[in-house]
CSV table of C-alpha atoms in Angstrom, one decimal:
chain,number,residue,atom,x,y,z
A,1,UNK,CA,17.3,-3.1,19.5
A,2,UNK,CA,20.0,-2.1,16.8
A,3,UNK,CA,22.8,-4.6,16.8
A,4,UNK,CA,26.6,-4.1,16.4
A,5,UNK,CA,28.2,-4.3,12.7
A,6,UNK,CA,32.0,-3.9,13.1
A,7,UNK,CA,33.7,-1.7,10.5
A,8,UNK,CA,34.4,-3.4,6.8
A,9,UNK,CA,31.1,-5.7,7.2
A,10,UNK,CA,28.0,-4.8,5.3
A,11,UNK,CA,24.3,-5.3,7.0
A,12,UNK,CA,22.3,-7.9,6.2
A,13,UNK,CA,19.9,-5.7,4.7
A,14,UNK,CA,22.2,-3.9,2.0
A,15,UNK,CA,24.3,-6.6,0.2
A,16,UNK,CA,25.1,-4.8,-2.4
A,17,UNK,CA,27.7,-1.3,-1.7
A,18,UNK,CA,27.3,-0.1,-5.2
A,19,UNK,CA,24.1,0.0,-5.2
A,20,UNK,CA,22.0,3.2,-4.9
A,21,UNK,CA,19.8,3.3,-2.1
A,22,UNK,CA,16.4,4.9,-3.2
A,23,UNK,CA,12.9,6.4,-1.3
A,24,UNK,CA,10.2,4.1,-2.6
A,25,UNK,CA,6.9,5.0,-2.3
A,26,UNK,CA,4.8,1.6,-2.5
A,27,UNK,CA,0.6,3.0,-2.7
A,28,UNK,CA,-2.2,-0.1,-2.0
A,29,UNK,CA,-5.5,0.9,-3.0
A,30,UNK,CA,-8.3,-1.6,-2.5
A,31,UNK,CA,-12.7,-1.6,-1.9
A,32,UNK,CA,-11.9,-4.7,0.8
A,33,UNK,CA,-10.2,-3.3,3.8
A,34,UNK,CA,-9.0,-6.8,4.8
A,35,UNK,CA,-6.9,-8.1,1.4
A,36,UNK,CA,-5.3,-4.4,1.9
A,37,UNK,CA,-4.5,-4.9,5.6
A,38,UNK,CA,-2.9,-8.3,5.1
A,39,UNK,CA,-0.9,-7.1,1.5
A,40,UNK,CA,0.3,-4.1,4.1
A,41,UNK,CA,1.2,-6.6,6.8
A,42,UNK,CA,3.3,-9.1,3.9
A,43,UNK,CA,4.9,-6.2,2.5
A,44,UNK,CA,6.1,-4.6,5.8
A,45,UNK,CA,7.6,-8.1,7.5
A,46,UNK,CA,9.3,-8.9,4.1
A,47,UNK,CA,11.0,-5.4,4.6
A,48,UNK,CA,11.8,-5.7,8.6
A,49,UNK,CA,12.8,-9.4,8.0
A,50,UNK,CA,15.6,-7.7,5.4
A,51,UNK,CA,16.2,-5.0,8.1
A,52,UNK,CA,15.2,-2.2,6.0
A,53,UNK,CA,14.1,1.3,6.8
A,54,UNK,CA,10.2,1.2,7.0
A,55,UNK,CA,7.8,4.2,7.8
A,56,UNK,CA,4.1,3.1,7.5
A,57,UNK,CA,1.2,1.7,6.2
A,58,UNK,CA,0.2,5.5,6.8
A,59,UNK,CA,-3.8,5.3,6.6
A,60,UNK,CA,-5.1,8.0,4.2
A,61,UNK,CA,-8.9,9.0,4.1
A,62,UNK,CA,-11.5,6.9,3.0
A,63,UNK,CA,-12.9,8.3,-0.4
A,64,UNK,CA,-16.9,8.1,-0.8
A,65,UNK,CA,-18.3,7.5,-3.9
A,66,UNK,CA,-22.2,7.8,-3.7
A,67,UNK,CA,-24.6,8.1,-6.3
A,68,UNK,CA,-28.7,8.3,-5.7
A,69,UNK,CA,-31.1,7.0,-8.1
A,70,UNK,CA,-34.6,6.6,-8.8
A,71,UNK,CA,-36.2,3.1,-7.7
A,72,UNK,CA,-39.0,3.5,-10.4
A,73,UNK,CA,-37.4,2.6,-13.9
A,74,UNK,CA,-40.0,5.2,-15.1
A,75,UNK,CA,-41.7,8.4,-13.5
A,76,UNK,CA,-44.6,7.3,-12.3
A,77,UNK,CA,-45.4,6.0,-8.4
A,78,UNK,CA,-44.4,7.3,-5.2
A,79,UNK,CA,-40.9,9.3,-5.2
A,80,UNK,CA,-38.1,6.3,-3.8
A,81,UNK,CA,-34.8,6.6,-3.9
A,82,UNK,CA,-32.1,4.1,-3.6
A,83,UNK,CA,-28.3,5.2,-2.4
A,84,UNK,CA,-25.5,3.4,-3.5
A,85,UNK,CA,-21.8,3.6,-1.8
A,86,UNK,CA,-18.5,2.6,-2.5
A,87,UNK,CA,-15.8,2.9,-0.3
A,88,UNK,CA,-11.8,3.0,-1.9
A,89,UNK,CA,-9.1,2.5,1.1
A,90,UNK,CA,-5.9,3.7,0.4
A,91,UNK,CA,-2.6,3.0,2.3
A,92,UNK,CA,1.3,4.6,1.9
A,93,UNK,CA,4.4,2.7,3.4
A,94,UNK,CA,7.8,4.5,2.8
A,95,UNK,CA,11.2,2.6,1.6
A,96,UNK,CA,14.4,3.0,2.1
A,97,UNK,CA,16.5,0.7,0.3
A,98,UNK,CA,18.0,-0.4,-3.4
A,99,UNK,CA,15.8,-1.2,-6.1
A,100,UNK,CA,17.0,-4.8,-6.4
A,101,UNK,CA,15.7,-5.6,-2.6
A,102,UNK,CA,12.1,-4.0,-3.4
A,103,UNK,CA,12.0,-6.0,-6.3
A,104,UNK,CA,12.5,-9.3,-4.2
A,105,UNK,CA,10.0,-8.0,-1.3
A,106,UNK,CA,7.3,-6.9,-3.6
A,107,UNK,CA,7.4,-10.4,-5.2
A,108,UNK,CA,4.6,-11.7,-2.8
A,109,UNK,CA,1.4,-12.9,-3.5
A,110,UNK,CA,-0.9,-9.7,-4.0
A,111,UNK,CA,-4.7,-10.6,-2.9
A,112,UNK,CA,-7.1,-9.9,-5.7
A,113,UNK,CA,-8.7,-6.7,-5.6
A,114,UNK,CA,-6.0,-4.5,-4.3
A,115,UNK,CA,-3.4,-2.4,-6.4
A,116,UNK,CA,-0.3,-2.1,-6.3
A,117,UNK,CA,1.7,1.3,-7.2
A,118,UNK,CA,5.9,1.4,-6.7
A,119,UNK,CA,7.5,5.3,-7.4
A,120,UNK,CA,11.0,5.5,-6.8
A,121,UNK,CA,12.4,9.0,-6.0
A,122,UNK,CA,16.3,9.5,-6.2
A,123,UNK,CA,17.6,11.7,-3.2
């Protein structure tokens, strides 16, 4: 539910008029899906909690990276094969606000293993 700001006041969000609101563009990669759910889930309440304009975590496709090798170290025995796997998640979640504010919501404890990539884009 939006509440009510009379005319003159500033929102809670935005305390600064001067300052330049920005689309940031936060990306979290990680290998464990859960560190990169709960860094998603920090990162968004810190932003509601300021009563910024959030879009996301938008959930992109899960990249594969396989590679099949040879059991035997040499070429002799029976043809066996081992397959190994690993799985990069990748997540998007869309900013509206000055840089100052990202600054102060992106100042949360990261959990190890997942990256962490800010772009600002100017309108």
């Amino acid at each position: 539910m939006a509440s009510y700001v009379p005319p003159g006041k500033k929102e809670a969000g935005l305390e600064d008029a001067g300052a330049q609101v920005h689309r940031i563009r936060i990306t979290l990669t990680s290998r464990n899906v859960k560190n990169l759910e709960k860094v998603c889930a920090d990162l968004k309440k810190g932003a509601t909690d300021k009563k910024l304009n959030v879009s996301g975590p938008v959930r992109l496709p899960t990249k594969k990276l396989k590679i099949t090798t040879r059991k035997a170290p040499s070429g002799e025995g029976t043809n066996t094969w081992d397959c190994f796997e690993m799985r990069i998640h990748k997540r998007l979640i869309d900013l509206h606000a000055p840089s100052e504010v990202v600054k102060q919501i992106t100042s949360i404890s990261i959990e190890p293993g997942v990256e962490v990539d800010v772009t600002i884009n100017d309108r």
